[in-house]
Structures are given as structure tokens and as C-alpha cells.
mmCIF file of C-alpha atoms and ligand atoms in Angstrom:
data_model
loop_
_atom_site.group_PDB
_atom_site.id
_atom_site.type_symbol
_atom_site.label_atom_id
_atom_site.label_comp_id
_atom_site.label_asym_id
_atom_site.label_seq_id
_atom_site.Cartn_x
_atom_site.Cartn_y
_atom_site.Cartn_z
ATOM 1 C CA MET A 17 11.353 10.266 28.913
ATOM 2 C CA GLY A 18 10.808 7.749 26.096
ATOM 3 C CA SER A 19 11.640 4.110 26.521
ATOM 4 C CA VAL A 20 15.328 3.464 27.124
ATOM 5 C CA LEU A 21 15.028 0.600 24.672
ATOM 6 C CA SER A 22 16.154 1.449 21.136
ATOM 7 C CA VAL A 23 16.289 -0.429 17.861
ATOM 8 C CA ASN A 24 19.522 -1.993 16.640
ATOM 9 C CA ALA A 25 20.167 0.568 13.915
ATOM 10 C CA GLN A 26 23.007 -1.381 12.329
ATOM 11 C CA ARG A 27 20.842 -4.485 11.921
ATOM 12 C CA LEU A 28 17.892 -2.416 10.654
ATOM 13 C CA VAL A 29 20.029 -0.710 8.000
ATOM 14 C CA ALA A 30 21.698 -3.990 6.988
ATOM 15 C CA ASP A 31 18.275 -5.607 6.552
ATOM 16 C CA LEU A 32 16.920 -2.722 4.490
ATOM 17 C CA GLU A 33 20.035 -2.820 2.322
ATOM 18 C CA ALA A 34 19.769 -6.589 1.848
ATOM 19 C CA LEU A 35 16.057 -6.432 1.020
ATOM 20 C CA GLY A 36 16.878 -3.515 -1.285
ATOM 21 C CA GLN A 37 18.899 -5.859 -3.491
ATOM 22 C CA ILE A 38 16.024 -8.283 -4.080
ATOM 23 C CA GLY A 39 14.308 -7.429 -7.345
ATOM 24 C CA ARG A 40 16.845 -4.781 -8.397
ATOM 25 C CA VAL A 41 16.380 -4.083 -12.117
ATOM 26 C CA ALA A 42 18.599 -2.550 -14.794
ATOM 27 C CA ALA A 43 16.467 0.620 -14.829
ATOM 28 C CA GLY A 44 17.830 1.317 -11.327
ATOM 29 C CA GLY A 45 14.860 0.564 -9.092
ATOM 30 C CA LEU A 46 13.200 -2.456 -7.558
ATOM 31 C CA SER A 47 10.532 -4.595 -9.182
ATOM 32 C CA ARG A 48 8.909 -6.847 -6.612
ATOM 33 C CA THR A 49 5.342 -6.825 -7.808
ATOM 34 C CA SER A 50 3.192 -9.165 -5.753
ATOM 35 C CA PHE A 51 3.270 -12.901 -6.507
ATOM 36 C CA SER A 52 6.270 -12.413 -8.835
ATOM 37 C CA ALA A 53 9.416 -14.508 -8.373
ATOM 38 C CA THR A 54 11.152 -11.546 -6.726
ATOM 39 C CA ASP A 55 8.268 -11.002 -4.313
ATOM 40 C CA THR A 56 8.515 -14.678 -3.345
ATOM 41 C CA GLU A 57 12.274 -14.281 -2.897
ATOM 42 C CA ALA A 58 11.714 -11.279 -0.600
ATOM 43 C CA ARG A 59 9.125 -13.163 1.426
ATOM 44 C CA ASN A 60 11.491 -16.126 1.804
ATOM 45 C CA TRP A 61 14.220 -13.721 2.928
ATOM 46 C CA TYR A 62 11.784 -12.313 5.513
ATOM 47 C CA PHE A 63 10.900 -15.840 6.757
ATOM 48 C CA GLU A 64 14.640 -16.462 7.293
ATOM 49 C CA ARG A 65 15.004 -13.253 9.332
ATOM 50 C CA CYS A 66 12.070 -14.320 11.528
ATOM 51 C CA ALA A 67 13.437 -17.843 11.999
ATOM 52 C CA GLU A 68 16.910 -16.645 12.971
ATOM 53 C CA ALA A 69 15.315 -14.276 15.513
ATOM 54 C CA GLY A 70 13.274 -17.094 17.076
ATOM 55 C CA LEU A 71 9.974 -15.608 15.891
ATOM 56 C CA THR A 72 6.977 -17.533 14.546
ATOM 57 C CA VAL A 73 5.256 -16.662 11.257
ATOM 58 C CA VAL A 74 1.628 -17.462 10.478
ATOM 59 C CA VAL A 75 0.604 -17.041 6.823
ATOM 60 C CA ASP A 76 -3.088 -16.243 6.438
ATOM 61 C CA GLY A 77 -5.326 -17.263 3.541
ATOM 62 C CA LEU A 78 -4.229 -14.393 1.308
ATOM 63 C CA GLY A 79 -0.538 -14.483 2.216
ATOM 64 C CA ASN A 80 -0.457 -11.797 4.909
ATOM 65 C CA LEU A 81 2.423 -12.655 7.264
ATOM 66 C CA ILE A 82 1.686 -12.365 10.984
ATOM 67 C CA VAL A 83 4.765 -12.695 13.183
ATOM 68 C CA SER A 84 4.769 -13.378 16.921
ATOM 69 C CA SER A 85 7.416 -13.821 19.536
ATOM 70 C CA PRO A 86 7.111 -16.590 22.096
ATOM 71 C CA ASP A 87 5.223 -14.560 24.687
ATOM 72 C CA VAL A 88 7.072 -14.025 27.921
ATOM 73 C CA VAL A 89 3.862 -14.210 29.941
ATOM 74 C CA PRO A 90 1.630 -17.023 28.594
ATOM 75 C CA GLU A 91 -1.621 -15.493 29.866
ATOM 76 C CA THR A 92 -1.170 -12.460 27.596
ATOM 77 C CA THR A 93 -1.030 -14.561 24.391
ATOM 78 C CA ASP A 94 -4.754 -14.374 23.683
ATOM 79 C CA ARG A 95 -5.231 -10.731 24.582
ATOM 80 C CA PRO A 96 -6.053 -8.256 21.768
ATOM 81 C CA ALA A 97 -2.734 -7.634 20.057
ATOM 82 C CA VAL A 98 -0.874 -4.565 18.857
ATOM 83 C CA TRP A 99 -0.013 -4.933 15.171
ATOM 84 C CA SER A 100 2.669 -3.084 13.269
ATOM 85 C CA GLY A 101 3.816 -3.606 9.717
ATOM 86 C CA SER A 102 3.661 -2.601 6.103
ATOM 87 C CA HIS A 103 4.366 -4.274 2.741
ATOM 88 C CA ILE A 104 7.388 -5.613 0.872
ATOM 89 C CA ASP A 105 5.896 -5.670 -2.615
ATOM 90 C CA THR A 106 6.814 -2.698 -4.821
ATOM 91 C CA VAL A 107 5.521 -0.921 -7.890
ATOM 92 C CA PRO A 108 7.442 -1.750 -11.103
ATOM 93 C CA ASN A 109 10.860 -0.031 -10.942
ATOM 94 C CA GLY A 110 9.998 1.436 -7.554
ATOM 95 C CA GLY A 111 12.072 2.492 -4.572
ATOM 96 C CA GLN A 112 13.775 0.816 -1.656
ATOM 97 C CA PHE A 113 11.786 2.292 1.241
ATOM 98 C CA ASP A 114 8.098 2.323 0.325
ATOM 99 C CA GLY A 115 6.690 -0.459 2.489
ATOM 100 C CA ALA A 116 10.038 -2.083 3.275
ATOM 101 C CA LEU A 117 10.794 0.523 5.953
ATOM 102 C CA GLY A 118 7.620 -0.140 7.940
ATOM 103 C CA ALA A 119 7.784 -3.914 7.470
ATOM 104 C CA ILE A 120 11.408 -4.245 8.589
ATOM 105 C CA ALA A 121 11.168 -1.640 11.362
ATOM 106 C CA ALA A 122 8.210 -3.550 12.852
ATOM 107 C CA LEU A 123 10.232 -6.758 12.707
ATOM 108 C CA GLU A 124 13.154 -4.967 14.357
ATOM 109 C CA CYS A 125 10.879 -3.692 17.165
ATOM 110 C CA LEU A 126 9.582 -7.207 17.789
ATOM 111 C CA ARG A 127 13.147 -8.571 17.765
ATOM 112 C CA ARG A 128 14.237 -5.998 20.357
ATOM 113 C CA ILE A 129 11.234 -6.690 22.602
ATOM 114 C CA HIS A 130 11.881 -10.440 22.312
ATOM 115 C CA GLU A 131 15.650 -10.371 22.821
ATOM 116 C CA GLU A 132 15.358 -8.080 25.859
ATOM 117 C CA GLY A 133 12.591 -10.311 27.274
ATOM 118 C CA ILE A 134 10.374 -7.297 27.850
ATOM 119 C CA VAL A 135 7.131 -8.195 29.578
ATOM 120 C CA LEU A 136 4.133 -6.403 28.061
ATOM 121 C CA GLU A 137 0.433 -6.575 28.814
ATOM 122 C CA ARG A 138 -0.452 -7.441 25.227
ATOM 123 C CA PRO A 139 1.286 -9.261 22.389
ATOM 124 C CA VAL A 140 3.007 -7.220 19.676
ATOM 125 C CA ARG A 141 2.884 -8.671 16.149
ATOM 126 C CA SER A 142 4.916 -7.754 13.082
ATOM 127 C CA ILE A 143 2.918 -7.844 9.849
ATOM 128 C CA VAL A 144 3.618 -7.990 6.110
ATOM 129 C CA TYR A 145 0.486 -7.197 4.101
ATOM 130 C CA THR A 146 0.003 -8.833 0.690
ATOM 131 C CA ASP A 147 -0.161 -6.794 -2.549
ATOM 132 C CA GLU A 148 -0.389 -3.338 -1.027
ATOM 133 C CA GLU A 149 0.581 -1.814 -4.366
ATOM 134 C CA GLY A 150 -2.375 -3.416 -6.106
ATOM 135 C CA SER A 151 -0.817 -5.553 -8.790
ATOM 136 C CA TYR A 152 -4.216 -7.267 -8.514
ATOM 137 C CA ALA A 153 -6.200 -5.056 -6.075
ATOM 138 C CA HIS A 154 -5.062 -2.024 -4.144
ATOM 139 C CA LEU A 155 -4.463 -2.892 -0.448
ATOM 140 C CA LEU A 156 -5.439 -6.499 -1.179
ATOM 141 C CA GLY A 157 -4.135 -8.107 2.017
ATOM 142 C CA SER A 158 -5.582 -5.592 4.459
ATOM 143 C CA SER A 159 -8.894 -5.495 2.566
ATOM 144 C CA ALA A 160 -8.997 -9.259 3.053
ATOM 145 C CA LEU A 161 -8.472 -8.791 6.786
ATOM 146 C CA ALA A 162 -11.007 -5.979 7.098
ATOM 147 C CA ARG A 163 -13.869 -7.134 4.880
ATOM 148 C CA GLY A 164 -12.864 -10.417 3.184
ATOM 149 C CA TYR A 165 -13.328 -11.445 -0.448
ATOM 150 C CA SER A 166 -15.774 -13.821 -2.107
ATOM 151 C CA LEU A 167 -14.488 -16.353 -4.621
ATOM 152 C CA ALA A 168 -16.302 -14.403 -7.364
ATOM 153 C CA GLU A 169 -14.431 -11.227 -6.399
ATOM 154 C CA LEU A 170 -11.084 -13.049 -6.437
ATOM 155 C CA GLU A 171 -11.888 -14.638 -9.790
ATOM 156 C CA ALA A 172 -12.670 -11.225 -11.294
ATOM 157 C CA MET A 173 -9.262 -9.749 -10.363
ATOM 158 C CA ASN A 174 -6.759 -9.218 -13.157
ATOM 159 C CA GLY A 175 -3.160 -8.000 -13.092
ATOM 160 C CA ARG A 176 -1.679 -5.175 -15.096
ATOM 161 C CA ASP A 177 -0.738 -7.606 -17.902
ATOM 162 C CA GLY A 178 -4.265 -8.974 -18.017
ATOM 163 C CA ASP A 179 -3.173 -12.084 -16.089
ATOM 164 C CA ARG A 180 -5.682 -13.549 -13.647
ATOM 165 C CA PHE A 181 -5.156 -13.193 -9.896
ATOM 166 C CA VAL A 182 -6.335 -16.750 -9.243
ATOM 167 C CA ASP A 183 -3.649 -18.126 -11.588
ATOM 168 C CA ALA A 184 -0.818 -16.115 -10.014
ATOM 169 C CA PHE A 185 -2.077 -16.910 -6.523
ATOM 170 C CA THR A 186 -2.422 -20.661 -6.995
ATOM 171 C CA ALA A 187 0.912 -20.817 -8.860
ATOM 172 C CA ALA A 188 2.487 -19.236 -5.755
ATOM 173 C CA GLY A 189 0.948 -22.016 -3.626
ATOM 174 C CA GLY A 190 -2.172 -20.136 -2.486
ATOM 175 C CA ASN A 191 -5.423 -21.913 -1.628
ATOM 176 C CA LEU A 192 -8.560 -20.180 -2.935
ATOM 177 C CA ASP A 193 -10.836 -21.583 -0.265
ATOM 178 C CA ALA A 194 -8.554 -20.214 2.468
ATOM 179 C CA ALA A 195 -8.365 -16.907 0.588
ATOM 180 C CA THR A 196 -12.084 -16.370 1.179
ATOM 181 C CA ARG A 197 -11.671 -16.869 4.947
ATOM 182 C CA THR A 198 -9.310 -14.069 5.918
ATOM 183 C CA LYS A 199 -11.593 -11.565 7.647
ATOM 184 C CA ILE A 200 -10.452 -11.138 11.225
ATOM 185 C CA ASP A 201 -12.416 -10.481 14.376
ATOM 186 C CA PRO A 202 -11.758 -6.860 15.419
ATOM 187 C CA ALA A 203 -11.885 -8.040 19.039
ATOM 188 C CA THR A 204 -8.477 -9.710 18.475
ATOM 189 C CA LEU A 205 -6.872 -6.312 17.798
ATOM 190 C CA HIS A 206 -6.003 -3.638 20.342
ATOM 191 C CA ALA A 207 -4.344 -1.135 17.986
ATOM 192 C CA THR A 208 -2.203 -0.920 14.835
ATOM 193 C CA VAL A 209 0.693 1.400 13.939
ATOM 194 C CA GLU A 210 2.592 1.702 10.642
ATOM 195 C CA LEU A 211 5.874 3.476 9.977
ATOM 196 C CA HIS A 212 6.259 4.720 6.391
ATOM 197 C CA ILE A 213 8.219 7.193 4.341
ATOM 198 C CA GLU A 214 6.215 10.339 3.655
ATOM 199 C CA GLN A 215 6.510 10.015 -0.159
ATOM 200 C CA GLY A 216 6.064 13.785 -0.474
ATOM 201 C CA PRO A 217 8.022 16.950 0.389
ATOM 202 C CA THR A 218 6.251 18.330 3.491
ATOM 203 C CA LEU A 219 8.548 17.135 6.293
ATOM 204 C CA GLU A 220 11.690 17.962 4.334
ATOM 205 C CA ASN A 221 10.388 21.459 3.573
ATOM 206 C CA LEU A 222 9.564 22.018 7.240
ATOM 207 C CA GLY A 223 12.887 20.532 8.349
ATOM 208 C CA HIS A 224 11.005 18.171 10.668
ATOM 209 C CA GLU A 225 12.097 14.642 11.547
ATOM 210 C CA ILE A 226 8.830 12.870 12.356
ATOM 211 C CA GLY A 227 5.366 13.120 10.815
ATOM 212 C CA VAL A 228 2.288 12.358 12.870
ATOM 213 C CA VAL A 229 -0.282 11.258 10.300
ATOM 214 C CA THR A 230 -3.746 12.673 10.862
ATOM 215 C CA GLY A 231 -5.601 10.690 8.189
ATOM 216 C CA ILE A 232 -5.289 8.815 4.915
ATOM 217 C CA VAL A 233 -6.775 9.854 1.611
ATOM 218 C CA GLY A 234 -9.775 7.976 0.124
ATOM 219 C CA LEU A 235 -9.010 5.890 -2.956
ATOM 220 C CA GLY A 236 -11.042 4.930 -5.971
ATOM 221 C CA GLY A 237 -9.993 3.160 -9.111
ATOM 222 C CA GLY A 238 -10.503 0.596 -11.800
ATOM 223 C CA SER A 239 -10.656 0.839 -15.546
ATOM 224 C CA VAL A 240 -12.553 2.510 -18.348
ATOM 225 C CA THR A 241 -12.784 0.587 -21.617
ATOM 226 C CA PHE A 242 -13.641 2.234 -24.929
ATOM 227 C CA ARG A 243 -14.716 0.009 -27.819
ATOM 228 C CA GLY A 244 -14.568 1.499 -31.318
ATOM 229 C CA ARG A 245 -14.018 -0.201 -34.674
ATOM 230 C CA ALA A 246 -10.821 -1.540 -36.202
ATOM 231 C CA ASP A 247 -10.280 -0.187 -39.702
ATOM 232 C CA HIS A 248 -7.429 0.486 -42.104
ATOM 233 C CA ALA A 249 -5.283 3.412 -40.936
ATOM 234 C CA GLY A 250 -4.567 4.583 -44.502
ATOM 235 C CA THR A 251 -7.894 4.226 -46.246
ATOM 236 C CA THR A 252 -10.429 5.258 -43.602
ATOM 237 C CA PRO A 253 -11.156 9.009 -43.706
ATOM 238 C CA MET A 254 -10.722 10.904 -40.425
ATOM 239 C CA LEU A 255 -14.395 11.774 -40.441
ATOM 240 C CA GLY A 256 -16.554 8.885 -39.261
ATOM 241 C CA ARG A 257 -13.813 6.767 -37.706
ATOM 242 C CA LYS A 258 -14.533 5.020 -34.394
ATOM 243 C CA ASP A 259 -11.101 5.363 -32.847
ATOM 244 C CA ALA A 260 -11.145 4.072 -29.257
ATOM 245 C CA LEU A 261 -7.763 5.605 -28.479
ATOM 246 C CA VAL A 262 -8.837 9.103 -29.513
ATOM 247 C CA ALA A 263 -11.701 8.762 -27.001
ATOM 248 C CA ALA A 264 -9.419 7.365 -24.298
ATOM 249 C CA GLY A 265 -6.930 10.178 -24.919
ATOM 250 C CA ALA A 266 -9.703 12.765 -24.547
ATOM 251 C CA LEU A 267 -10.630 11.288 -21.168
ATOM 252 C CA VAL A 268 -7.047 11.424 -19.891
ATOM 253 C CA VAL A 269 -6.597 14.984 -21.171
ATOM 254 C CA ALA A 270 -9.776 15.953 -19.267
ATOM 255 C CA PHE A 271 -8.367 14.739 -15.903
ATOM 256 C CA PRO A 272 -6.911 18.099 -14.769
ATOM 257 C CA ASP A 273 -10.242 19.866 -15.450
ATOM 258 C CA LEU A 274 -12.295 17.146 -13.755
ATOM 259 C CA ALA A 275 -10.070 17.312 -10.666
ATOM 260 C CA ALA A 276 -10.186 21.119 -10.666
ATOM 261 C CA ARG A 277 -14.003 21.018 -10.629
ATOM 262 C CA ILE A 278 -13.817 19.192 -7.298
ATOM 263 C CA GLY A 279 -11.022 21.401 -6.024
ATOM 264 C CA ASP A 280 -8.103 21.070 -3.664
ATOM 265 C CA GLY A 281 -7.013 17.552 -2.820
ATOM 266 C CA ALA A 282 -8.579 15.858 -5.859
ATOM 267 C CA VAL A 283 -6.156 13.854 -8.023
ATOM 268 C CA ILE A 284 -6.738 11.538 -11.011
ATOM 269 C CA THR A 285 -4.121 9.388 -12.740
ATOM 270 C CA SER A 286 -4.014 6.852 -15.531
ATOM 271 C CA GLY A 287 -0.867 4.736 -15.276
ATOM 272 C CA VAL A 288 -1.647 1.948 -17.737
ATOM 273 C CA ILE A 289 -3.262 2.121 -21.179
ATOM 274 C CA SER A 290 -3.586 -0.920 -23.407
ATOM 275 C CA VAL A 291 -4.555 -0.780 -27.062
ATOM 276 C CA GLU A 292 -5.937 -3.574 -29.230
ATOM 277 C CA PRO A 293 -5.284 -4.873 -31.779
ATOM 278 C CA GLY A 294 -2.075 -2.884 -31.255
ATOM 279 C CA SER A 295 -0.760 -2.332 -34.742
ATOM 280 C CA ALA A 296 0.543 0.959 -36.134
ATOM 281 C CA ASN A 297 -1.619 0.644 -39.227
ATOM 282 C CA VAL A 298 -4.913 -0.344 -37.570
ATOM 283 C CA ILE A 299 -7.352 2.112 -35.997
ATOM 284 C CA PRO A 300 -7.535 1.117 -32.293
ATOM 285 C CA GLU A 301 -10.644 -0.915 -31.537
ATOM 286 C CA LEU A 302 -10.376 -1.585 -27.809
ATOM 287 C CA VAL A 303 -8.607 0.616 -25.257
ATOM 288 C CA HIS A 304 -8.413 -0.019 -21.496
ATOM 289 C CA VAL A 305 -7.444 2.973 -19.365
ATOM 290 C CA THR A 306 -6.702 2.465 -15.681
ATOM 291 C CA VAL A 307 -8.056 5.210 -13.442
ATOM 292 C CA ASP A 308 -6.780 6.015 -9.941
ATOM 293 C CA PHE A 309 -8.557 8.873 -8.176
ATOM 294 C CA ARG A 310 -8.223 10.165 -4.638
ATOM 295 C CA HIS A 311 -9.644 12.727 -2.228
ATOM 296 C CA PRO A 312 -9.324 13.160 1.536
ATOM 297 C CA ASP A 313 -13.095 13.735 1.915
ATOM 298 C CA ALA A 314 -15.607 10.896 1.306
ATOM 299 C CA ASN A 315 -18.290 13.097 -0.297
ATOM 300 C CA GLN A 316 -15.788 14.781 -2.568
ATOM 301 C CA LEU A 317 -14.375 11.379 -3.511
ATOM 302 C CA ALA A 318 -17.882 10.309 -4.582
ATOM 303 C CA ALA A 319 -18.291 13.581 -6.506
ATOM 304 C CA LEU A 320 -14.965 12.978 -8.253
ATOM 305 C CA GLU A 321 -16.099 9.491 -9.259
ATOM 306 C CA ALA A 322 -19.324 10.962 -10.673
ATOM 307 C CA GLU A 323 -17.278 13.487 -12.709
ATOM 308 C CA ILE A 324 -15.140 10.686 -14.176
ATOM 309 C CA ARG A 325 -18.156 8.523 -15.031
ATOM 310 C CA GLY A 326 -19.977 11.477 -16.617
ATOM 311 C CA ALA A 327 -16.956 12.532 -18.660
ATOM 312 C CA ALA A 328 -16.299 8.983 -19.918
ATOM 313 C CA ARG A 329 -19.894 8.671 -21.152
ATOM 314 C CA ALA A 330 -19.928 12.120 -22.763
ATOM 315 C CA ILE A 331 -16.622 11.463 -24.533
ATOM 316 C CA ALA A 332 -17.828 8.075 -25.786
ATOM 317 C CA ASP A 333 -20.911 9.783 -27.290
ATOM 318 C CA GLN A 334 -18.789 12.521 -28.809
ATOM 319 C CA TYR A 335 -16.510 10.030 -30.594
ATOM 320 C CA GLY A 336 -19.175 7.452 -31.469
ATOM 321 C CA VAL A 337 -17.650 4.610 -29.445
ATOM 322 C CA ASP A 338 -18.985 2.387 -26.652
ATOM 323 C CA VAL A 339 -17.739 2.671 -23.113
ATOM 324 C CA SER A 340 -17.791 0.430 -20.066
ATOM 325 C CA ILE A 341 -16.754 1.743 -16.663
ATOM 326 C CA ASP A 342 -15.472 -0.811 -14.145
ATOM 327 C CA LEU A 343 -14.596 0.865 -10.869
ATOM 328 C CA GLU A 344 -13.938 -1.072 -7.685
ATOM 329 C CA PRO A 345 -15.756 0.008 -4.511
ATOM 330 C CA SER A 346 -13.840 3.025 -3.185
ATOM 331 C CA ILE A 347 -11.735 2.690 -0.065
ATOM 332 C CA PRO A 348 -12.959 5.529 2.184
ATOM 333 C CA PRO A 349 -10.661 8.151 3.676
ATOM 334 C CA ALA A 350 -9.528 7.142 7.154
ATOM 335 C CA PRO A 351 -9.017 9.604 9.977
ATOM 336 C CA LEU A 352 -6.364 8.162 12.301
ATOM 337 C CA ASN A 353 -6.761 7.704 16.045
ATOM 338 C CA GLN A 354 -6.131 10.871 18.068
ATOM 339 C CA GLY A 355 -4.819 8.995 21.114
ATOM 340 C CA ILE A 356 -2.180 7.232 18.986
ATOM 341 C CA GLN A 357 -1.284 10.534 17.301
ATOM 342 C CA ASP A 358 -0.648 11.935 20.782
ATOM 343 C CA LEU A 359 1.526 8.940 21.710
ATOM 344 C CA ILE A 360 3.608 9.348 18.533
ATOM 345 C CA ALA A 361 4.072 13.092 19.102
ATOM 346 C CA ALA A 362 5.054 12.462 22.737
ATOM 347 C CA ALA A 363 7.517 9.712 21.744
ATOM 348 C CA ALA A 364 9.145 12.038 19.194
ATOM 349 C CA ALA A 365 9.398 14.870 21.739
ATOM 350 C CA ALA A 366 10.874 12.547 24.372
ATOM 351 C CA ARG A 367 13.624 11.625 21.931
ATOM 352 C CA GLY A 368 14.257 15.280 21.107
ATOM 353 C CA LEU A 369 12.861 14.942 17.576
ATOM 354 C CA SER A 370 10.868 17.663 15.838
ATOM 355 C CA SER A 371 7.484 16.588 14.505
ATOM 356 C CA SER A 372 4.461 17.909 12.701
ATOM 357 C CA CYS A 373 0.995 16.647 11.872
ATOM 358 C CA LEU A 374 0.164 15.933 8.243
ATOM 359 C CA PRO A 375 -2.305 13.915 6.143
ATOM 360 C CA SER A 376 -1.282 11.079 3.802
ATOM 361 C CA GLY A 377 -1.989 11.446 0.080
ATOM 362 C CA ALA A 378 -0.754 7.898 -0.492
ATOM 363 C CA GLY A 379 -2.867 4.874 0.284
ATOM 364 C CA HIS A 380 -1.786 2.521 3.064
ATOM 365 C CA ASP A 381 -2.998 -0.730 4.592
ATOM 366 C CA SER A 382 -3.539 1.283 7.757
ATOM 367 C CA GLN A 383 -6.694 2.763 6.221
ATOM 368 C CA ASN A 384 -8.248 -0.695 6.214
ATOM 369 C CA MET A 385 -6.840 -1.524 9.649
ATOM 370 C CA ALA A 386 -8.391 1.702 10.977
ATOM 371 C CA THR A 387 -11.812 0.129 10.362
ATOM 372 C CA LEU A 388 -10.845 -2.691 12.754
ATOM 373 C CA ALA A 389 -8.942 -0.984 15.576
ATOM 374 C CA PRO A 390 -7.471 2.355 16.689
ATOM 375 C CA THR A 391 -4.714 2.989 14.150
ATOM 376 C CA GLY A 392 -1.831 5.419 13.775
ATOM 377 C CA MET A 393 0.930 6.138 11.271
ATOM 378 C CA ILE A 394 4.390 7.632 11.606
ATOM 379 C CA PHE A 395 6.095 9.313 8.643
ATOM 380 C CA VAL A 396 9.771 10.042 8.099
ATOM 381 C CA PRO A 397 11.055 12.470 5.441
ATOM 382 C CA SER A 398 11.491 11.502 1.799
ATOM 383 C CA ILE A 399 14.477 13.168 0.144
ATOM 384 C CA ASP A 400 13.179 15.593 -2.530
ATOM 385 C CA GLY A 401 9.728 14.146 -1.826
ATOM 386 C CA ARG A 402 10.364 11.393 -4.388
ATOM 387 C CA SER A 403 8.647 7.996 -4.278
ATOM 388 C CA HIS A 404 7.408 5.208 -6.582
ATOM 389 C CA CYS A 405 10.637 5.684 -8.533
ATOM 390 C CA PRO A 406 14.278 4.548 -8.189
ATOM 391 C CA GLN A 407 15.243 7.939 -6.681
ATOM 392 C CA GLU A 408 13.095 7.287 -3.584
ATOM 393 C CA ASN A 409 15.369 7.818 -0.571
ATOM 394 C CA THR A 410 15.396 8.535 3.158
ATOM 395 C CA SER A 411 18.481 9.191 5.294
ATOM 396 C CA TRP A 412 19.593 6.398 7.631
ATOM 397 C CA ILE A 413 19.271 8.676 10.654
ATOM 398 C CA ASP A 414 15.631 9.366 9.764
ATOM 399 C CA VAL A 415 15.100 5.615 9.365
ATOM 400 C CA GLU A 416 16.553 5.010 12.837
ATOM 401 C CA ASN A 417 14.551 7.860 14.403
ATOM 402 C CA GLY A 418 11.310 6.638 12.858
ATOM 403 C CA ALA A 419 11.938 3.071 14.042
ATOM 404 C CA ASN A 420 12.656 4.266 17.582
ATOM 405 C CA VAL A 421 9.461 6.320 17.676
ATOM 406 C CA LEU A 422 7.628 3.231 16.426
ATOM 407 C CA LEU A 423 9.206 1.113 19.171
ATOM 408 C CA ASP A 424 8.214 3.615 21.883
ATOM 409 C CA THR A 425 4.664 3.808 20.542
ATOM 410 C CA LEU A 426 4.280 0.026 20.365
ATOM 411 C CA ILE A 427 5.543 -0.403 23.913
ATOM 412 C CA GLN A 428 3.138 2.266 25.152
ATOM 413 C CA LEU A 429 0.222 0.607 23.369
ATOM 414 C CA ALA A 430 1.141 -2.929 24.414
ATOM 415 C CA GLY A 431 2.247 -2.132 27.898
ATOM 416 C CA SER A 432 -0.557 -0.148 29.411
HETATM 417 C C1 GLV B 201 0.341 3.125 -2.639
HETATM 418 O O1 GLV B 201 1.524 3.365 -2.683
HETATM 419 C C2 GLV B 201 -0.569 4.042 -3.247
HETATM 420 O O2 GLV B 201 -0.840 5.097 -2.653
HETATM 421 O O3 GLV B 201 -0.995 3.777 -4.375
HETATM 422 MN MN1 MN B 202 3.607 1.919 0.808
HETATM 423 MN MN1 MN B 203 3.543 2.554 -2.779
#
């Protein structure tokens, strides 16, 4: 039998619907990119939910929110804690569930434990991680917890509009000194669990209600910049031009072949290209291409990076332009804890829910947390497998089921 305790589904749905209105844009989705006004509004909304539930929020140096309930048994307060959470920032014009589900479900679990006065061996904390979607750096908040950032690293971070992280961060009230002191002691953590939408079609195709995540894909990324020469678009013959955009285009067109050379599981994407000087009648001089590449295997991820670097250099030579390649250190693939996978599968079975094991092709803060403590993830189905778009959707019954499996898993981890 699973725990008799269940989430308050009505409150969970109402919260997800309310949060789903913050940052709603005319294009139909949500834009709550980190450190934007709408992200701040969502965080303030979350603070209010915690306050009305009698929960305490600590904001760490990079804006991660760590929520506690007044512990029923004082001597457990300092024991290694069980963390659960996700993010409430979104991609531009993104969906309502990516991140929000896991963040609000964790809060709901903590509310239920607190309001029922359940005595556990270890504290449970509800977490909101900063900038998961990488407006400035992919998995920023959890990277800060797992490895920390130097001031130089923070100063080098730029947003998708070329804006500086340090400006956005300090404008939002952040303190740069505190931002370099965010690394946590793994001894303070017992385990972490994150509920998330699958963001792909596997569970829906199988007709299964719960996904037990076996591991998270490795992530690499950054930008490639081609520098050519600005010249008149009408008077400069095609032969001998140094067109940075023609080179950048060749790199993007090569992505499917580069990924195919590595084989199954390799993906490469460019989601942002900027062109300078940016005039229809000037040959492009400077082109920045973002690159996001992923593979579930660490060696293959490194091989994929080598393919991208090699192709960028060869293309630059071919088109007579200069190239600089600025890739961040890759975030390694993270196998998830087998014991927690077993707990999730058992919790699903006890509630009569079908489940299957699957890997995650999306990045999650859990892959950083897995370097600190035993970590697990629970997936629920995404309708039509859609995500990072306004059509992203999950049925309310799947939301409730996922939150209940999360609650059972947290109680198991905190109680024994
Ligand atoms: C996060 O959603 C990612 O996988 O990029
Ligand atoms: Mn997410
Ligand atoms: Mn996402």
C-alpha cells in the first residue's frame, strides 16, 4: 500500500492555473525568462503561496528558493534533507507545465506534510531552481549549488539579447559576492526527487501513466562566431566575398550529418543566430550561432563536440572567414539512483498506476543534484509529446497522479 496521504488536487490545479497566467503572451504561450519582470512576478506569487501555508523561504546567493516547514520534531531540523523541486522560469513563448509542475507539486507535498503534522525522520524541502532554461547559463541555479561560480564566470555570462548576466542579476536585487558562495555541502542532502512532464511521446505511446527516469542526457553548448568582412551587397562579386552568414549557414546545415556520424541519441540545435551589421544590403560581417548538443553517453558527447569544432574550423577555412568557438564545459549525463527508481515504481504500483522506465532527453537540474546526492525523477505524459511551445499540455489526472507518486516517494525517503 502507498501512503494514505494524498495531495490536494484542487489546490494543485488552481495553483498551476494561476501560475500559468503569469507571463502569458499574445503568441499563446508563457514568457517568463529568468530575471525578467514576469519571472519576478512568478517568484513573488510563489513567496505568497509559501507564506499563506506557513512555510519559510530561504533565498540563496543565486536566487534558488529553498522552502522549509517548521519541523515537527526539532532534533530532525539539521539532518540531511530530502529536496524536491524544479523551475518556474520558461523558454520564450513556452508552455505551462515545464518546470512549473515539479515546482508546485513539491510545494503541495510540503504543504500536505505540514498541514497533517506528519512526523518524518528528515526534513523535506521544496525548491525552485534559478534559470533552469539558461537565459544566461543552462541549469544555472543547480550548477551554482553543485560546483559554484567564480565572479569571472558570472561576469562572462550573456543573455540571448547580448545583455550581461551581472546587470540583470543586480537589477533584480542580486548580490554578486553572495552569488559566488552558493556551493552546498553534499552532507546536508539525503536525496533529491523531481517531478516533470516527459516532454516527449514515449509514455503517451505506451499508454503508461508514470515514467521512472533512468538517467538524464549530457548537455553541451555555447556559441560559434564567424567573422567575415562587411561589403556592399550589390557591387561585391560573389567570388571572393567573406560572408559570415554563408559560413554560419553551412555549419547549421551540416548538423544532421555531424549528429549521424555519432549515431543514435546525438542531437544538435541552433536556436539563436544574430547577424551584424544586420542590413539587407550589407554582406554579413559577424554572425553568432548558438549551439546546443546532447548525448546520453559522456564519451559520445565529447566526440560530438569534437565533430562540431572540426566542422566549424573546416567551414571557416572553406569560406575564408575567421571563427571562434566558445563552448561552456559540458554537463555530463547523469544516471539516476536505482534505489529511488525502485521507490517510484513501487509507489506507482501501490496506487494502481502503470509505469515504465525511460531516459530523459531534456536537461534538468536533477542532473546537477545527482552529483550531490542520490537523485530520482518522475515523468508524467505530455500530450502529443509537445513541449517548449504553447501547445505543451498534460491532463489534470496525470498531474495529480504524478504529484501523489512524488508525495509517496518523498515520505519514503524522509521517513526511513
Ligand atoms: C531544458 O528544458 C532543456 O532541456 O534545455
Ligand atoms: Mn524543465
Ligand atoms: Mn525546458
